[in-house]
Amino acid sequence: MYSKLIKKNFTKTFKDYLIYFITISLSSSLFFAFMSLTSSKNSLLEEANQFNFDIFYTWIKYATYIITISLLVLINYVNKHMLKRRVKELSIYMILGMQQTKVAFLFFIETLMLGLLAVVVGNLVGTLLSGVLTTLIVLSISDTFKFSIVFYPDTAVRTLFFFLIIYTLIGFLNIRKLSRWQLIDLLVDDKKTEGNLHGKIFYIMTSIVAIVSYGTAYIFLKRFFQIGRSFNGDIPYYESNLNQIFIFLSIIVAIYATYHTMSNIVIIIKSKSKKYKYSNLNLVLIGNLLQKISSNARTMATITITLIVALSGFVLAPILADLSEGFLTQRTQFDIKINNRYTSIDKLEDIPKIDYSFVDKILEDNNIAIKESLQLEQYFIWETDFNNDETRVNKFDYPRLAVGLSDYNQLRKMQGYEPIKLGNDEFVMHLSHEVDRATILEKFKTEQLIINDKGLKLNSNKIYNESLDEYIYNLNTQSILVFPDDITNNLKIALTKYFIHTKEPVDYDLSIKLPSIIQGEFKEKYEYLYDKYDDNDFVEIINPIRFKTAETNLVMFSSITTRLLGIYIGIIFLIISLTILALQQLTDSIEGKNRFDILHKMGVSQKDLNKLINKQITIYFGLPGVISLLGSAVVLYTFVIRFGHKLKVYVDKVSFIYNVTVPSIIVVIIFISYFLITIYSYKHSIRDVFNDEQ
């Protein structure tokens, strides 16, 4: 008997749960597609054996689990909606003598059946998506196109098991809730009214908070923009973080305050605009909006913020991935490079002139042949440039350093550039290729330097800015000065760095293992430094040590992971937000059914009621849609300010436009789809009102 009842109820109510079914199907298909990338059966990825996938597998697997857990919120919310829709029917079962626990269990089985059916459909759709994702990954790392549709049983079981745990957890909570409800509560549930209006002082306060928050966001956005214009290169990260945090926090507070203030705005429209209020069914529309916004202000604000996260994830992820890939060439110009720091050293005389011959020996022992190398020595222009962390006014402020002409020309030769010539009394600047040379030339006023009582004049070329390597600059600087060798021979050593081209690419496993071996050997040779400065907020003296093979592997998979997780976060958060918006309206269709019945009996046509529904849902979807669009535009703008000069260098304009346009189109399609499905479901929910016209 119970099985027949469950089957009948499931068939009868399936259309009412259409949005939920679509959402879970889409979520589980994405989960399946992403988890299939980590499947041991995925042979396409294994064929790309020049890369190590271990880190990628770990990132994707755990990130997918963490993000998908957010569906707990959605499934719990959906179950509340489904329970509200079925509450009268369930109360009848109890009146007829069915035990409360049995009623609760029946409801759990029905929702479980719907959820598992959605997961099965999701697995089938996910199989297709898996083929697309795998093909895109292989294409991005090997430039070979291979597409195949493969069903992964281990991933299907994992997907089913994961969602089964979520459903069981939510189902258990629902069984407890239903078991504790009194019959009278079920019978009068649809008589409960929404709406939580506050006093005038509350709305004045929220209005003030909203205005102050928007003003704060504007002030910090303007300040951030001005800082961006004053820096030709990177804005210091501490400045970027400070401004972005204040901007984002101000926007969040402003959004919450705005939704609370909107209730007052609707009240003002209702009381002041009599012409609009009494036109058509606007009075009913205003009443419905006031009821929904006043009772769901916090939920609407949270949905809007979630939409901002989704939109930002969609747009920023591919841009940051392109930026990372473009920067890869700059990061991997040498097969091996060893950076040097003096941040932990307190005395100038303790800075060592490092002999990297021990590195050559380590490479030789591991059958790595060196094609050419350079031990780049960099010097303080003046001894007073040296400051430790305690004496430096700003701990992020490091001096520009100088290099000798012979080292500089060797560096240029290794990178395929012609050497330069300097007179004995000349110097020149080398500027990062990320910085606009013409802008610096306009600001460049120094024509002469006095070094050790000897005057040096600026060479006629003034500035070179070919791409040599990011490690040739001191921390937080983007330029070096090039002096004749006889000048640098009399300067104090600051840093000694090592750049190597190998005859053959270094094996990946070796590129992971050798940095720690090099670091250990260095510690043995310069043990006195570690003994002296070990307790001085110690930072490794040679750090980081980068191998091109490992770096390429890391950056490529970081880029791919950023793209994939950006899409995943964007879609999951988007459908969670839109589903909750839709369910709030569908809940209104249940609670307001009597209202529509009365209006229809009073002579309001089905056409006019449909127009009312269309207006109401348009406003309810449009409000968070517009606010989230503006909010995500601000988020995108702050990142453009932060990385603007890098975007110009590493991301071409066409790619940038593409990365903004395509995700935006996807978002619009998903948004409109949920909007139209909500309108359909709302009208389907109140169809009984118009039975007399059939």
Short mmCIF file of C-alpha atoms in Angstrom, two decimals, residues 181-415:
data_model
loop_
_atom_site.label_atom_id
_atom_site.label_comp_id
_atom_site.label_asym_id
_atom_site.label_seq_id
_atom_site.Cartn_x
_atom_site.Cartn_y
_atom_site.Cartn_z
CA TRP A 181 4.89 18.71 14.68
CA GLN A 182 1.36 18.74 16.04
CA LEU A 183 -1.54 18.03 13.71
CA ILE A 184 -2.96 21.51 14.32
CA ASP A 185 0.32 23.03 13.13
CA LEU A 186 0.02 21.20 9.82
CA LEU A 187 -3.60 22.17 9.33
CA VAL A 188 -3.04 25.92 9.85
CA ASP A 189 0.37 26.12 8.18
CA ASP A 190 -1.01 27.75 5.03
CA LYS A 191 -2.77 30.37 7.18
CA LYS A 192 0.51 31.74 8.47
CA THR A 193 1.40 35.08 6.92
CA GLU A 194 4.77 36.43 6.02
CA GLY A 195 5.98 39.91 6.68
CA ASN A 196 8.17 41.42 9.32
CA LEU A 197 7.79 45.18 9.11
CA HIS A 198 9.92 47.36 11.37
CA GLY A 199 9.46 50.81 12.81
CA LYS A 200 10.37 54.10 11.16
CA ILE A 201 13.60 54.46 13.17
CA PHE A 202 14.82 51.08 11.91
CA TYR A 203 14.35 52.11 8.28
CA ILE A 204 16.04 55.47 8.87
CA MET A 205 19.02 53.67 10.40
CA THR A 206 19.27 51.15 7.55
CA SER A 207 19.07 53.99 5.03
CA ILE A 208 21.93 55.80 6.77
CA VAL A 209 23.99 52.59 6.93
CA ALA A 210 23.38 51.98 3.21
CA ILE A 211 24.41 55.52 2.24
CA VAL A 212 27.52 55.45 4.46
CA SER A 213 28.52 52.01 3.15
CA TYR A 214 28.14 53.01 -0.50
CA GLY A 215 30.08 56.20 0.25
CA THR A 216 32.88 54.23 1.94
CA ALA A 217 33.08 51.85 -1.03
CA TYR A 218 33.29 54.83 -3.41
CA ILE A 219 36.01 56.57 -1.38
CA PHE A 220 38.20 53.46 -1.22
CA LEU A 221 37.56 52.68 -4.89
CA LYS A 222 38.64 56.20 -5.84
CA ARG A 223 41.68 55.93 -3.55
CA PHE A 224 42.61 52.58 -5.06
CA PHE A 225 42.31 54.04 -8.57
CA GLN A 226 44.59 56.94 -7.64
CA ILE A 227 47.15 54.55 -6.13
CA GLY A 228 47.03 52.52 -9.34
CA ARG A 229 47.81 55.62 -11.40
CA SER A 230 50.76 56.56 -9.19
CA PHE A 231 52.46 53.15 -9.63
CA ASN A 232 53.99 52.27 -12.97
CA GLY A 233 54.40 48.63 -11.92
CA ASP A 234 52.89 46.45 -9.22
CA ILE A 235 50.79 48.10 -6.55
CA PRO A 236 52.18 46.76 -3.24
CA TYR A 237 50.01 43.83 -2.22
CA TYR A 238 49.35 45.27 1.25
CA GLU A 239 47.83 48.39 -0.36
CA SER A 240 45.74 46.29 -2.76
CA ASN A 241 44.53 43.99 0.02
CA LEU A 242 43.60 46.89 2.30
CA ASN A 243 41.59 48.74 -0.35
CA GLN A 244 39.88 45.65 -1.74
CA ILE A 245 38.88 44.39 1.72
CA PHE A 246 37.30 47.74 2.63
CA ILE A 247 35.53 47.96 -0.74
CA PHE A 248 34.13 44.43 -0.52
CA LEU A 249 33.07 44.74 3.14
CA SER A 250 31.37 48.08 2.41
CA ILE A 251 29.47 46.55 -0.50
CA ILE A 252 28.31 43.59 1.62
CA VAL A 253 27.03 45.86 4.42
CA ALA A 254 25.43 48.18 1.85
CA ILE A 255 23.56 45.31 0.18
CA TYR A 256 22.08 44.07 3.47
CA ALA A 257 21.08 47.60 4.44
CA THR A 258 19.63 48.24 0.97
CA TYR A 259 17.21 45.31 1.10
CA HIS A 260 15.95 46.35 4.53
CA THR A 261 15.53 49.91 3.22
CA MET A 262 13.56 48.70 0.19
CA SER A 263 10.64 47.71 2.40
CA ASN A 264 10.33 51.36 3.41
CA ILE A 265 10.61 52.45 -0.23
CA VAL A 266 7.72 50.14 -1.16
CA ILE A 267 5.69 51.53 1.78
CA ILE A 268 6.33 55.10 0.57
CA ILE A 269 5.26 54.19 -2.97
CA LYS A 270 2.14 52.55 -1.57
CA SER A 271 1.17 55.60 0.51
CA LYS A 272 2.26 58.44 -1.76
CA SER A 273 1.74 57.30 -5.35
CA LYS A 274 -2.03 56.85 -5.46
CA LYS A 275 -2.23 57.08 -9.26
CA TYR A 276 0.19 54.18 -9.70
CA LYS A 277 -1.19 52.23 -6.75
CA TYR A 278 -4.74 52.08 -8.09
CA SER A 279 -3.75 51.36 -11.68
CA ASN A 280 -4.62 47.80 -12.79
CA LEU A 281 -3.48 45.30 -10.14
CA ASN A 282 -0.56 47.37 -8.85
CA LEU A 283 -1.99 47.48 -5.32
CA VAL A 284 -1.84 43.68 -5.17
CA LEU A 285 1.64 43.73 -6.71
CA ILE A 286 2.91 46.24 -4.12
CA GLY A 287 1.39 44.22 -1.30
CA ASN A 288 3.00 41.00 -2.53
CA LEU A 289 6.41 42.66 -2.94
CA LEU A 290 6.21 44.30 0.48
CA GLN A 291 5.35 40.98 2.08
CA LYS A 292 8.17 39.06 0.34
CA ILE A 293 10.92 41.69 0.68
CA SER A 294 10.18 42.52 4.32
CA SER A 295 10.21 38.87 5.35
CA ASN A 296 13.14 37.82 3.16
CA ALA A 297 15.46 40.85 3.27
CA ARG A 298 18.42 38.93 4.69
CA THR A 299 17.85 35.99 2.36
CA MET A 300 17.64 38.30 -0.67
CA ALA A 301 20.84 40.07 0.38
CA THR A 302 22.64 36.75 0.86
CA ILE A 303 21.44 35.57 -2.56
CA THR A 304 22.69 38.79 -4.14
CA ILE A 305 26.14 38.39 -2.56
CA THR A 306 26.21 34.75 -3.69
CA LEU A 307 25.35 35.89 -7.21
CA ILE A 308 28.25 38.38 -7.06
CA VAL A 309 30.58 35.53 -6.07
CA ALA A 310 29.20 33.40 -8.92
CA LEU A 311 29.56 36.14 -11.54
CA SER A 312 33.04 37.06 -10.30
CA GLY A 313 34.09 33.41 -10.38
CA PHE A 314 32.82 33.05 -13.94
CA VAL A 315 34.63 36.13 -15.24
CA LEU A 316 37.77 36.41 -13.10
CA ALA A 317 38.82 32.75 -13.23
CA PRO A 318 39.58 32.65 -16.99
CA ILE A 319 41.23 36.09 -16.84
CA LEU A 320 43.51 35.07 -13.96
CA ALA A 321 44.24 31.78 -15.75
CA ASP A 322 45.26 33.64 -18.92
CA LEU A 323 47.37 35.98 -16.82
CA SER A 324 49.11 33.03 -15.17
CA GLU A 325 49.78 31.33 -18.52
CA GLY A 326 51.07 34.56 -20.05
CA PHE A 327 53.37 35.10 -17.07
CA LEU A 328 54.67 31.53 -17.38
CA THR A 329 57.09 32.54 -20.15
CA GLN A 330 58.56 35.22 -17.91
CA ARG A 331 58.87 32.81 -14.97
CA THR A 332 60.52 30.05 -17.00
CA GLN A 333 63.11 31.83 -19.12
CA PHE A 334 65.84 29.69 -17.56
CA ASP A 335 65.82 25.95 -16.96
CA ILE A 336 67.11 26.51 -13.42
CA LYS A 337 67.34 29.69 -11.38
CA ILE A 338 68.26 30.32 -7.78
CA ASN A 339 67.19 33.51 -6.07
CA ASN A 340 69.05 35.12 -3.16
CA ARG A 341 67.77 37.26 -0.28
CA TYR A 342 69.38 39.24 2.50
CA THR A 343 66.20 40.00 4.47
CA SER A 344 67.30 37.98 7.53
CA ILE A 345 70.79 39.48 7.69
CA ASP A 346 71.39 42.43 10.03
CA LYS A 347 74.94 43.45 9.10
CA LEU A 348 76.24 44.44 5.69
CA GLU A 349 79.53 42.60 6.19
CA ASP A 350 77.66 39.31 6.80
CA ILE A 351 76.17 39.22 3.29
CA PRO A 352 78.06 36.45 1.44
CA LYS A 353 79.28 36.45 -2.15
CA ILE A 354 77.92 32.99 -2.88
CA ASP A 355 79.91 30.45 -4.87
CA TYR A 356 77.42 28.25 -6.71
CA SER A 357 79.95 25.68 -7.93
CA PHE A 358 78.39 23.17 -5.50
CA VAL A 359 75.19 23.39 -7.58
CA ASP A 360 77.12 22.40 -10.72
CA LYS A 361 78.40 19.34 -8.86
CA ILE A 362 74.90 18.34 -7.73
CA LEU A 363 73.60 18.66 -11.30
CA GLU A 364 76.52 16.66 -12.65
CA ASP A 365 75.88 13.88 -10.13
CA ASN A 366 72.30 13.69 -11.42
CA ASN A 367 73.35 13.60 -15.11
CA ILE A 368 72.14 17.12 -15.86
CA ALA A 369 74.45 18.83 -18.36
CA ILE A 370 74.80 22.62 -18.22
CA LYS A 371 74.70 24.45 -21.54
CA GLU A 372 75.48 27.91 -20.13
CA SER A 373 75.19 29.62 -16.78
CA LEU A 374 75.60 32.97 -15.05
CA GLN A 375 76.37 33.81 -11.45
CA LEU A 376 74.77 37.26 -11.34
CA GLU A 377 76.26 39.54 -8.69
CA GLN A 378 74.22 42.56 -7.62
CA TYR A 379 75.46 45.47 -5.52
CA PHE A 380 74.22 48.27 -3.31
CA ILE A 381 74.67 51.56 -5.17
CA TRP A 382 75.45 53.22 -1.85
CA GLU A 383 76.24 51.46 1.41
CA THR A 384 73.46 53.42 3.09
CA ASP A 385 70.97 51.53 0.89
CA PHE A 386 71.38 48.52 3.15
CA ASN A 387 68.83 48.34 5.95
CA ASN A 388 67.56 45.40 7.92
CA ASP A 389 63.91 44.89 8.85
CA GLU A 390 64.34 46.90 12.05
CA THR A 391 66.02 49.96 10.51
CA ARG A 392 63.98 50.06 7.27
CA VAL A 393 61.27 52.72 7.47
CA ASN A 394 58.90 50.54 5.44
CA LYS A 395 59.59 46.82 5.61
CA PHE A 396 58.45 46.46 1.98
CA ASP A 397 60.74 49.21 0.71
CA TYR A 398 63.89 47.74 -0.87
CA PRO A 399 66.56 49.63 -2.81
CA ARG A 400 67.28 49.41 -6.52
CA LEU A 401 70.52 47.46 -7.09
CA ALA A 402 73.35 47.66 -9.62
CA VAL A 403 74.99 45.00 -11.80
CA GLY A 404 78.25 44.98 -13.71
CA LEU A 405 78.26 45.38 -17.50
CA SER A 406 79.86 41.98 -18.17
CA ASP A 407 77.24 40.12 -16.10
CA TYR A 408 74.46 42.12 -17.73
CA ASN A 409 75.70 41.36 -21.24
CA GLN A 410 76.05 37.66 -20.41
CA LEU A 411 72.45 37.72 -19.20
CA ARG A 412 71.36 39.36 -22.46
CA LYS A 413 73.36 36.81 -24.48
CA MET A 414 71.71 33.89 -22.68
CA GLN A 415 68.32 35.38 -23.53
#
